[in-house]
Short mmCIF file of C-alpha atoms and ligand atoms in Angstrom, two decimals:
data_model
loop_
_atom_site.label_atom_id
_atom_site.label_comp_id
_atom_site.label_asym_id
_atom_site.label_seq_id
_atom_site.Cartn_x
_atom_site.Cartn_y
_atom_site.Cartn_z
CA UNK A 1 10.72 -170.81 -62.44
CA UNK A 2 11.87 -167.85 -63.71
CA UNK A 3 9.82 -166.28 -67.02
CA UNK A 4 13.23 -166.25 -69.03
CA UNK A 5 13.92 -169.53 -68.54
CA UNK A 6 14.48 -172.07 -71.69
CA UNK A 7 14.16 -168.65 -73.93
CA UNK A 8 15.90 -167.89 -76.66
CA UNK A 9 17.11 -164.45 -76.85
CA UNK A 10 18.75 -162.83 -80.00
CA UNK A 11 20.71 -160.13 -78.30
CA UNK A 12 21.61 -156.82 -80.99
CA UNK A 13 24.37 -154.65 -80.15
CA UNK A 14 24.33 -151.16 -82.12
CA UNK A 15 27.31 -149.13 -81.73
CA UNK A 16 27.64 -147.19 -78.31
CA UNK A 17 29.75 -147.23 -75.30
CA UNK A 18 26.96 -148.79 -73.23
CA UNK A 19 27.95 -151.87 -75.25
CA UNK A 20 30.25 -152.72 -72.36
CA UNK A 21 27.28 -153.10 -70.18
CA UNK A 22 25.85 -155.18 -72.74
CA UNK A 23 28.52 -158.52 -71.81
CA UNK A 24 27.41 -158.08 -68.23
CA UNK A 25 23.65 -157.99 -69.83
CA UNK A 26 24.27 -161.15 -71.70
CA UNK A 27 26.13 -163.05 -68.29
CA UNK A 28 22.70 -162.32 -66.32
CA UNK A 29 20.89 -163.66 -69.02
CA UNK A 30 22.33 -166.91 -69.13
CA UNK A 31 22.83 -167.01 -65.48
CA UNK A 32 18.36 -166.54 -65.62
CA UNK A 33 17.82 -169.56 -68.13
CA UNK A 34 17.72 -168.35 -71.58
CA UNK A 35 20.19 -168.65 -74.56
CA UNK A 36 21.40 -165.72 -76.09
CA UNK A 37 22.43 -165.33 -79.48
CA UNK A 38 24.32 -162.21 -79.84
CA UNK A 39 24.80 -159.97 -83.03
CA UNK A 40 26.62 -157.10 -83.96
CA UNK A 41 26.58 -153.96 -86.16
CA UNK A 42 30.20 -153.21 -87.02
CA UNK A 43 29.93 -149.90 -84.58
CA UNK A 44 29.55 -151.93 -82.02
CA UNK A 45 32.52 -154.10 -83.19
CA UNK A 46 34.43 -150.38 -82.59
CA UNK A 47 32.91 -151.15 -78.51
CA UNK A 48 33.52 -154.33 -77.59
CA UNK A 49 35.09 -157.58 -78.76
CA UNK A 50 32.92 -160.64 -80.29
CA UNK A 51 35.37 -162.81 -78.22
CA UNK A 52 33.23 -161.30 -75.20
CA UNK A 53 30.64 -162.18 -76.48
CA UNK A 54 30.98 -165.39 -77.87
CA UNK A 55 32.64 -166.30 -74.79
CA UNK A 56 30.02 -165.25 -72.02
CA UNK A 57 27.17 -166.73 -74.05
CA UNK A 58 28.79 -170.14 -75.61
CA UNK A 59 27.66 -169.20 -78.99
CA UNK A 60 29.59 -167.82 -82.10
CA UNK A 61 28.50 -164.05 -82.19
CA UNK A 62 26.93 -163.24 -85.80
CA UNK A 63 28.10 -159.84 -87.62
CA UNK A 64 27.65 -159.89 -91.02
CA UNK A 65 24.60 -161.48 -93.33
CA UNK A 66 27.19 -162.74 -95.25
CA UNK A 67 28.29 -164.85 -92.78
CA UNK A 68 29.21 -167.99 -94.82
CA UNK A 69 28.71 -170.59 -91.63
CA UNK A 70 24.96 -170.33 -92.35
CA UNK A 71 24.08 -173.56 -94.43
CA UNK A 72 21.57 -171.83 -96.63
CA UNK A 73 23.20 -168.58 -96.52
CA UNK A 74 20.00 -166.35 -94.63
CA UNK A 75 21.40 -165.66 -91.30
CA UNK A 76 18.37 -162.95 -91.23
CA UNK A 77 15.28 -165.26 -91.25
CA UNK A 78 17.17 -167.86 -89.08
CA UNK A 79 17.88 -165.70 -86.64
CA UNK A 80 14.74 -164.43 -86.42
CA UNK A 81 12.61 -167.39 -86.94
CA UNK A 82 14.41 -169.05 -84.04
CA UNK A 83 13.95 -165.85 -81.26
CA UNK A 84 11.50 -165.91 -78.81
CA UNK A 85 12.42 -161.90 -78.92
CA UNK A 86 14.92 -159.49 -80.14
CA UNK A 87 16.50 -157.40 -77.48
CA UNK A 88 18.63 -154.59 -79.09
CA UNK A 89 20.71 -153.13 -76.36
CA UNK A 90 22.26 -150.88 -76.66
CA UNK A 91 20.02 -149.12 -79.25
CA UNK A 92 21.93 -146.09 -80.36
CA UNK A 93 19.53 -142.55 -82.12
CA UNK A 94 20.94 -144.32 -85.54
CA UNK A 95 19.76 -147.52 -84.95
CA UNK A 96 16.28 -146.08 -83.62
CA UNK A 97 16.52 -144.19 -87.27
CA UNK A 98 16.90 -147.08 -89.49
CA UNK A 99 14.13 -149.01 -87.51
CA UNK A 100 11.67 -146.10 -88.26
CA UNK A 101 12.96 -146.35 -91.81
CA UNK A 102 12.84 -150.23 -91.90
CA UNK A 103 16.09 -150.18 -93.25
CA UNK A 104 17.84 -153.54 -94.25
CA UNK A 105 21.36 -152.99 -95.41
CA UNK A 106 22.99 -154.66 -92.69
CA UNK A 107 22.54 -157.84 -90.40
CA UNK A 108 20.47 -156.59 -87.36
CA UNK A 109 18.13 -154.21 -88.90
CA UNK A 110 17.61 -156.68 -91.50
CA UNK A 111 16.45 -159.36 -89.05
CA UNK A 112 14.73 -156.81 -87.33
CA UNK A 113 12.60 -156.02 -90.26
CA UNK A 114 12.43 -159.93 -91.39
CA UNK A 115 11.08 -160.79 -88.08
CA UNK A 116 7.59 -162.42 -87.97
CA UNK A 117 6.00 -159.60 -86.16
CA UNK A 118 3.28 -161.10 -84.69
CA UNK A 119 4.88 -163.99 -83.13
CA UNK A 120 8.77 -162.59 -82.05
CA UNK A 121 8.66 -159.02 -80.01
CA UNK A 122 11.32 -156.67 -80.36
CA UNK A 123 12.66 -154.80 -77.36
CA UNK A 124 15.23 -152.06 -77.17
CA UNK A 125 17.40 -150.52 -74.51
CA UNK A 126 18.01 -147.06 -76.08
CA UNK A 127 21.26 -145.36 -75.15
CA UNK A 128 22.84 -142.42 -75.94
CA UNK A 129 23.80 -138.62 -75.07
CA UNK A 130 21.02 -136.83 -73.61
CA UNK A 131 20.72 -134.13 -76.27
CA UNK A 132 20.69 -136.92 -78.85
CA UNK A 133 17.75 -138.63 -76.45
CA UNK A 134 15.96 -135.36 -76.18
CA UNK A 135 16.53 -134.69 -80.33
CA UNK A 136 13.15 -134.39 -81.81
CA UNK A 137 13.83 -136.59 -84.92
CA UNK A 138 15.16 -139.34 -82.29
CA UNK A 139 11.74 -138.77 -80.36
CA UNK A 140 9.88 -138.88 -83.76
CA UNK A 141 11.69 -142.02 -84.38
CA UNK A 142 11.03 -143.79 -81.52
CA UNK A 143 7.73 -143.15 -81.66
CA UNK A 144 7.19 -144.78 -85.20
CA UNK A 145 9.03 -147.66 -84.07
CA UNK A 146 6.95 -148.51 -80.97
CA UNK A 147 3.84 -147.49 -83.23
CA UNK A 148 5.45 -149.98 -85.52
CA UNK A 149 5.66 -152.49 -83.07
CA UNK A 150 8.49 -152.70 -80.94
CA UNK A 151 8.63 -151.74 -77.43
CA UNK A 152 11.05 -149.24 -75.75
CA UNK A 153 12.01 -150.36 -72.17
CA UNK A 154 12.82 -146.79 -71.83
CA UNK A 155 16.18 -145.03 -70.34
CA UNK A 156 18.15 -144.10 -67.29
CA UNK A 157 18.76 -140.73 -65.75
CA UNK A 158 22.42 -139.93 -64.22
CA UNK A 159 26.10 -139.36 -65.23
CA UNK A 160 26.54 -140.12 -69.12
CA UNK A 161 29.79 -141.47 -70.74
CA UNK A 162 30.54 -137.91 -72.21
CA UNK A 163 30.71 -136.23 -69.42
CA UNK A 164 27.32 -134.66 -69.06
CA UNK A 165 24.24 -135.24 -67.12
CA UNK A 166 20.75 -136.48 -68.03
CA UNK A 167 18.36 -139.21 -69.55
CA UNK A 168 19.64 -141.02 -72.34
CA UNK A 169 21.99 -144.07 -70.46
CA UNK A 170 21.14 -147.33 -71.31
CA UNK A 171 18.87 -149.09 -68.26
CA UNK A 172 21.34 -151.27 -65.93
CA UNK A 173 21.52 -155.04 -67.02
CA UNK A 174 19.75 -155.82 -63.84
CA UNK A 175 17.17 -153.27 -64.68
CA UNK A 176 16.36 -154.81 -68.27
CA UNK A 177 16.35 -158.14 -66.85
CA UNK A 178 13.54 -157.05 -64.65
CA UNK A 179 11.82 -155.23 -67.70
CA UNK A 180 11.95 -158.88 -69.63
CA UNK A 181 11.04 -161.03 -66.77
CA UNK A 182 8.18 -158.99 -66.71
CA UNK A 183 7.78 -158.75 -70.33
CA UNK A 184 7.21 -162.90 -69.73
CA UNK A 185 5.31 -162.62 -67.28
CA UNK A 186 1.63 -164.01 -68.10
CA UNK A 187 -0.42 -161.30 -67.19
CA UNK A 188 -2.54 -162.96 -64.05
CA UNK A 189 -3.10 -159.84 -62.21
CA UNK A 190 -4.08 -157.58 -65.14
CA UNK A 191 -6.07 -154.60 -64.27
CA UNK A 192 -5.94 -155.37 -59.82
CA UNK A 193 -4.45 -152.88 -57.64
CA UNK A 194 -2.44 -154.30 -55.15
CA UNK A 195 -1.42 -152.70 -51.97
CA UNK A 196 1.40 -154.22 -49.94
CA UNK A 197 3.54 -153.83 -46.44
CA UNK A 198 6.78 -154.55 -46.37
CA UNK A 199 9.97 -154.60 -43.58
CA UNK A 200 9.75 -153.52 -39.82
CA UNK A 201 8.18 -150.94 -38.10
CA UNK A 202 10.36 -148.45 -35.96
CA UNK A 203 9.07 -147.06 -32.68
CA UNK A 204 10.95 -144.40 -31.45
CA UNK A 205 11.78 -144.03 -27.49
CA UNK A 206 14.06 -141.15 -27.66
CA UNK A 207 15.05 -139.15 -30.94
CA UNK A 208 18.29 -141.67 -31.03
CA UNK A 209 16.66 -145.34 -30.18
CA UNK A 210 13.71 -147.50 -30.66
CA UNK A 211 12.40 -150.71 -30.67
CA UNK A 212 12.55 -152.79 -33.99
CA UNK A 213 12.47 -156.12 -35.17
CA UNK A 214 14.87 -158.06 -38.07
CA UNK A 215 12.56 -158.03 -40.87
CA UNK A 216 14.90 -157.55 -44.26
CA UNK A 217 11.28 -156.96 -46.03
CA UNK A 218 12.98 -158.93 -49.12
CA UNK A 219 9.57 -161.44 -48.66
CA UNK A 220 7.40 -158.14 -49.29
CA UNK A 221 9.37 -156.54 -52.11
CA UNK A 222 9.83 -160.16 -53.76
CA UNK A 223 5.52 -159.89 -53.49
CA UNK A 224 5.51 -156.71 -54.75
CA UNK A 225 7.96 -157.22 -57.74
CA UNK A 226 6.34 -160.52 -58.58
CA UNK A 227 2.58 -158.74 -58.65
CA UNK A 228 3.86 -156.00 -60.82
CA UNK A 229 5.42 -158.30 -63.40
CA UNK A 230 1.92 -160.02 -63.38
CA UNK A 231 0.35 -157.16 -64.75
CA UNK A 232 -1.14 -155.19 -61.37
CA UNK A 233 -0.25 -151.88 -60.76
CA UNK A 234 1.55 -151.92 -57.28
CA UNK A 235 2.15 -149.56 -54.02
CA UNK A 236 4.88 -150.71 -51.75
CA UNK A 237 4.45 -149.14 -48.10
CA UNK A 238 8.00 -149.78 -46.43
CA UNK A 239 9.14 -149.77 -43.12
CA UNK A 240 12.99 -148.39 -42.67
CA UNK A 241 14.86 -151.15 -45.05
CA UNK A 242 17.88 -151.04 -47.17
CA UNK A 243 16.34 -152.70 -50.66
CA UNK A 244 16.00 -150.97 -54.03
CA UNK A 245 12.69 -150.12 -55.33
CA UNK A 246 11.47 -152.92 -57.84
CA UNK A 247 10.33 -151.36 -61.43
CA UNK A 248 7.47 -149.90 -62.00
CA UNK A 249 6.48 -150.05 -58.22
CA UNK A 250 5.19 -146.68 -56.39
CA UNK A 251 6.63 -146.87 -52.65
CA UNK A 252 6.09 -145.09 -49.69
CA UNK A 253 8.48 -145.10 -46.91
CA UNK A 254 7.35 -145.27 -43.45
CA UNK A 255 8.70 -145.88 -40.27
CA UNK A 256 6.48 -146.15 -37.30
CA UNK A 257 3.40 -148.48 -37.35
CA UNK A 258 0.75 -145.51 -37.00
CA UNK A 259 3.17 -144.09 -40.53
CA UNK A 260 2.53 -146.97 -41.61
CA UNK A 261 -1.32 -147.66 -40.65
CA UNK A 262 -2.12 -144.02 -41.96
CA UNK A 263 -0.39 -144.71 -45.54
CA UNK A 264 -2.40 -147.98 -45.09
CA UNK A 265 -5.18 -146.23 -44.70
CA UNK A 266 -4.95 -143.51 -47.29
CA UNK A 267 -4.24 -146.46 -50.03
CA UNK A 268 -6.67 -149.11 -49.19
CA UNK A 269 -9.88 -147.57 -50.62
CA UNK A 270 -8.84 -147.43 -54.18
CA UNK A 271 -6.98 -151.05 -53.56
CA UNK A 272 -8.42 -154.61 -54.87
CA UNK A 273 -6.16 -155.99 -52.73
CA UNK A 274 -4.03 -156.01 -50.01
CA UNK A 275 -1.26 -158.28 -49.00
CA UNK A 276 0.49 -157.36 -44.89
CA UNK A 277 3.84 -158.66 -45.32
CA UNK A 278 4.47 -156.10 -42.46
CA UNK A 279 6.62 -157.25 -39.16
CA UNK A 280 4.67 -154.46 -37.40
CA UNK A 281 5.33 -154.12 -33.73
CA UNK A 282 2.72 -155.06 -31.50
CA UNK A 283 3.38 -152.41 -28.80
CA UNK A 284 4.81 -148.83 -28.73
CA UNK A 285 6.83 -146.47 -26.32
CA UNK A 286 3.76 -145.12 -24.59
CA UNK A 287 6.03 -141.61 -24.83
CA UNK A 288 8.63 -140.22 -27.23
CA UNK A 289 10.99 -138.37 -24.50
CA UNK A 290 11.68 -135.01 -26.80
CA UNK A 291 15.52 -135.24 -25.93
CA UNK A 292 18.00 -138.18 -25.80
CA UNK A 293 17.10 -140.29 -22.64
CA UNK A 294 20.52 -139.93 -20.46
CA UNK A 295 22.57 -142.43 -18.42
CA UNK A 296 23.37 -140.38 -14.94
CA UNK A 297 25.65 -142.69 -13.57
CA UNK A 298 23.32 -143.99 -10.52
CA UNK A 299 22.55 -146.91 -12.37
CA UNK A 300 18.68 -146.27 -12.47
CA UNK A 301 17.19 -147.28 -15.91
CA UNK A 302 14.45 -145.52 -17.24
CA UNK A 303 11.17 -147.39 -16.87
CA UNK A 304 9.34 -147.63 -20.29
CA UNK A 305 5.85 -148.03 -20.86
CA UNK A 306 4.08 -149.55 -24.09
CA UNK A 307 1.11 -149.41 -25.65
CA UNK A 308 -0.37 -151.25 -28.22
CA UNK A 309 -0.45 -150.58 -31.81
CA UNK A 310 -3.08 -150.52 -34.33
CA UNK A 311 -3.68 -153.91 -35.92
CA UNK A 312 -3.45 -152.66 -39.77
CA UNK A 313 -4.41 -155.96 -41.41
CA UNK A 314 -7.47 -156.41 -39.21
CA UNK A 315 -8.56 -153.20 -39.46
CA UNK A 316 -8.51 -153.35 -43.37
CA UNK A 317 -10.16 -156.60 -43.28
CA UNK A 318 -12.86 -155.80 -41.34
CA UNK A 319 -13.14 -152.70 -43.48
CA UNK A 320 -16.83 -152.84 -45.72
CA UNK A 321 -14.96 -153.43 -49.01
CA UNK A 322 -13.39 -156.18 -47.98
CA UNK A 323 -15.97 -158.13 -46.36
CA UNK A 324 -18.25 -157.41 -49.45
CA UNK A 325 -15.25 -158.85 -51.75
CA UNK A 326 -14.03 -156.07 -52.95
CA UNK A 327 -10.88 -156.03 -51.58
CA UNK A 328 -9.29 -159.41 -50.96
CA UNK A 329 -6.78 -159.33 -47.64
CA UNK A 330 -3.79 -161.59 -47.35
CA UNK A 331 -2.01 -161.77 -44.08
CA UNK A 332 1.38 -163.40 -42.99
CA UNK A 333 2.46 -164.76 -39.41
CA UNK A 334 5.54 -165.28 -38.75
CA UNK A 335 5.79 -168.23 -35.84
CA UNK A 336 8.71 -170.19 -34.08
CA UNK A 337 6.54 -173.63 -34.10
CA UNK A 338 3.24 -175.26 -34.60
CA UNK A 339 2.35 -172.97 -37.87
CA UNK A 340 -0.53 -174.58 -38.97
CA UNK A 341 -2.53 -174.56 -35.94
CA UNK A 342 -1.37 -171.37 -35.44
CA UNK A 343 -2.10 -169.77 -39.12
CA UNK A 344 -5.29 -171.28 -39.21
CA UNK A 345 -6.27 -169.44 -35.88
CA UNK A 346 -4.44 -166.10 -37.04
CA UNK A 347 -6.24 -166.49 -40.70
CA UNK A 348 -9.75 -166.73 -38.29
CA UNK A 349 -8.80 -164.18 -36.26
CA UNK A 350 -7.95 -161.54 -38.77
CA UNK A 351 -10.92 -162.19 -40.61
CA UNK A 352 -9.05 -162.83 -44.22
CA UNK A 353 -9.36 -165.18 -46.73
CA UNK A 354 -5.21 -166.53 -46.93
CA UNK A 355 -2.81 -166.62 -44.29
CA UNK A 356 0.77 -167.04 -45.64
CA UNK A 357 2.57 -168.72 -42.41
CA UNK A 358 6.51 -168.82 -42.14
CA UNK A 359 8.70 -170.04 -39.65
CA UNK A 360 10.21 -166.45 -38.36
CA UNK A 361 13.77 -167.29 -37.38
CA UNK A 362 13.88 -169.12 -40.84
CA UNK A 363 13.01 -166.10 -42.79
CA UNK A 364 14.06 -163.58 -41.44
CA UNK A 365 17.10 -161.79 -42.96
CA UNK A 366 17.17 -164.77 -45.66
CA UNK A 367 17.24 -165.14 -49.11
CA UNK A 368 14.77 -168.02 -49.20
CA UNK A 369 12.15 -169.00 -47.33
CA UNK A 370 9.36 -171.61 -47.31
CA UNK A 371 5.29 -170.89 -46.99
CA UNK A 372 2.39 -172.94 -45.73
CA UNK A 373 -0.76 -171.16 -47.67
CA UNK A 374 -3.81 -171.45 -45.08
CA UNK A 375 -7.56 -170.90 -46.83
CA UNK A 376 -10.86 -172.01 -46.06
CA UNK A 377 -9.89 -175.19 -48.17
CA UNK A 378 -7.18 -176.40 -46.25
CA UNK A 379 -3.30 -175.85 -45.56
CA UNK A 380 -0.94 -175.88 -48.91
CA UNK A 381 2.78 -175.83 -48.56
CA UNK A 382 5.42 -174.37 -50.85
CA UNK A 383 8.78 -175.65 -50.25
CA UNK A 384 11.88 -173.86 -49.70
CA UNK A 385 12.67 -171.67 -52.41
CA UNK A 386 14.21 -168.40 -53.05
CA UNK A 387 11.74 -165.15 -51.98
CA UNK A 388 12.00 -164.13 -55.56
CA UNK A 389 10.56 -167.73 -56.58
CA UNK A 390 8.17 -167.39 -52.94
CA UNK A 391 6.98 -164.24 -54.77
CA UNK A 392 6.00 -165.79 -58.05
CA UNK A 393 4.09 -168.76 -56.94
CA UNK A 394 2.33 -166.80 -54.13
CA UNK A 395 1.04 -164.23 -56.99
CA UNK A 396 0.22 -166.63 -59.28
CA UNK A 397 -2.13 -168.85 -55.68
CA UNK A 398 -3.76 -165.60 -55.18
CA UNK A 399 -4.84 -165.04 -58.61
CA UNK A 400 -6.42 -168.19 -58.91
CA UNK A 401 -8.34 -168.35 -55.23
CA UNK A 402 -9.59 -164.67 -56.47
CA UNK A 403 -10.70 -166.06 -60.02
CA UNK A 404 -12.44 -168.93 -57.86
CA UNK A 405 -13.81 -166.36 -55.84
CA UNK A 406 -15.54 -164.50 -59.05
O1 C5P B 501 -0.74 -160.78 -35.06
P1 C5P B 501 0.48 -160.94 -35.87
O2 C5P B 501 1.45 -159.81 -35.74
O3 C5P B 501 1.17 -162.25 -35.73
O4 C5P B 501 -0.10 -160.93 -37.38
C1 C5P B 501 0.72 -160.92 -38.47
C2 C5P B 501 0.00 -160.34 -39.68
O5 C5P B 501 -0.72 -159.18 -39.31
C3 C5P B 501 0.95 -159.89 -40.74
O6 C5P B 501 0.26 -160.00 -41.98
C4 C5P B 501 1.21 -158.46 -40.37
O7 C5P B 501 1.66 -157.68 -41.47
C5 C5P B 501 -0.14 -158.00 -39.88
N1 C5P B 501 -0.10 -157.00 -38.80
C6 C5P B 501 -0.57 -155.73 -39.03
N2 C5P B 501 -0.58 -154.81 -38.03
C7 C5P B 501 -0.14 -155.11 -36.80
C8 C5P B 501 0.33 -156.40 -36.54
C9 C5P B 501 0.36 -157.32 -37.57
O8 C5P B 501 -0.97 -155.44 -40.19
N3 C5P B 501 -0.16 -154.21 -35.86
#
């Protein structure tokens, strides 16, 4: 289930062209599970319409604490009483100011300040010009505020509104939703470094072709997003695959299996555990021809040898932190039939603790995906879902076979 689901968001627009991103903010939102009550300083009101709004989130957008359709006339403590958090996005430098000043003259810093601290957390997207981000007093600001309390989900880096170039834009909508899901995230892998493989591998034959496989590595980075929002601190090794970078996640890009077993390699010893998501190919070219192989019209076809690649997951698991506990190995198998005779031999023969077995053509390329969890215990299965979903439930298995392991 996703961590925003059934929450109720109170959504604060400050004045700021990013507001326009905000509607799109408040569709995905909804679209995850939680209601969104949306309020607005009267800049904002200069940015975008409350018709927006009101109509993208089903619910009459609140401006003003005068707002006479509140029964007993405190929009401010009703609002706040009834968040599970306050997201202000966008937060413009004047906003940020009256925070640090726990100002109340107007509806949204008002509830800001009436807020039950303790119980409701307040989040903000700042966004604004870069020399206005970069302005000591808005630093200073920001700092009181977060010392205050609040958390800043930080900013983007790029082309602003104005013309110029630097930090200051407000995060992507997609971008914050990841910062919240992972704000609700209970924190199951707090303090474990995870280490994950991702994707194909790509063995070159001539500096133009190799052999590959169809791994999207969406299963991996679903892991790897997952783990992160679940409190671990998380390196992605990737083979050659077109996916974003999930936040907060240090990757390495690799492309042939010995890249990928020497990043492996360099990683694992500070690692508490590692998860092979990996389609690494069994066998390489036995030689990279230095120049493109050619076609020379006889019809002969050039006769390739292989050899075999290192096994990366074995090799870690056999490695002495792992057997003494230290490091604790999940492998997956990918198999056209039989999986749970064959993940329970694969989990024996790799020498690790879980085996994650998927039916390969099913996966691969997909969006969802189902997994049959092999451990010394027996065989569990968890229906189709999407990888996203895969990702969260397979975290949240691990965490509690390594707490049973402790
Ligand atoms: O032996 P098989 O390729 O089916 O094993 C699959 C598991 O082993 C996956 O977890 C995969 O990431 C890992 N593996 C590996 N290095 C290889 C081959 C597979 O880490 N060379």
């Amino acid at each position: 289930m996703n961590p925003l689901s059934g929450k109720h968001i109170v959504l604060g627009l400050s004045g700021g062209i990013a507001c326009y991103k905000a509607a799109e903010l408040a569709r995905l939102l909804v679209k995850a599970g939680a209601t969104v009550q949306a309020v607005m300083t009267e800049a904002a009101g200069q940015f975008i319409t409350a018709v927006t709004l009101q109509a993208l989130t089903g619910r009459a957008v609140v401006t003003s604490q005068w707002d006479l359709r509140e029964p007993n006339a405190m929009a401010h403590i009703n609002l706040s009483r009834e968040a599970d958090a306050i997201l202000i996005a966008p937060c413009s430098a004047d906003f940020i100011a009256r925070l640090a000043q726990g100002r109340s003259d107007e509806l949204l810093s008002l509830l800001c300040v009436a807020r039950p601290i303790e119980r409701v957390p307040l989040l903000l997207a700042p966004a604004m010009n870069r020399e206005m981000w970069a302005h000591p007093a808005t630093q200073r600001n920001l700092m009181q505020v977060v010392a205050d309390g609040a958390v800043s989900l930080g900013v983007g880096c790029g082309e602003q509104a104005c013309g110029e170039t630097g930090d200051g834009r407000m995060l992507e909508p997609a971008e914050i939703i990841e910062e919240l899901e992972a704000f609700f995230t209970p924190k199951r892998l707090a303090g474990e470094r995870v280490l994950i493989t991702a994707g194909p591998t790509f063995e070159a034959i001539d500096p133009v072709r190799g052999v590959t496989n169809h791994s999207s590595g969406k299963m991996g980075f679903a892991i790897a997003r997952a783990a992160r929002e679940a409190g671990a601190q998380v390196t992605l090794i990737a083979g050659p695959v077109h996916l974003p970078t999930p936040r907060g996640v240090a990757r390495v890009d690799v492309h042939s299996a010995r890249n990928m077993f020497e990043a492996v390699e360099q990683h694992a010893p500070t690692a508490t555990v590692f998860i092979a998501t990996a389609a690494v190919a069994d066998w390489r070219p036995a030689a990279v021809a230095l120049h493109k192989i050619k076609k020379d019209g006889s019809g002969a076809v050039p006769q390739l040898s292989f050899v075999e690649n290192p096994d990366i997951l074995a090799h870690v698991a056999a490695s002495p932190r792992a057997r003494h506990g230290q490091l604790y190995c999940v492998g997956f198998a990918a198999e056209s039939e039989d999986l749970l005779a064959n993940a329970s031999a694969k989990r024996k023969r790799k020498g690790v603790p879980l085996l994650v077995g998927n039916i390969g053509p099913a996966t691969f390329g997909q969006d969802d995906n189902a997994l049959l969890l092999v451990d010394e215990a027996g065989a569990q299965e968890l229906p189709r879902a999407s990888k996203r979903e895969l990702g969260r439930a397979l975290v949240q298995q691990m965490a509690e076979r390594m707490r049973g392991r402790q």
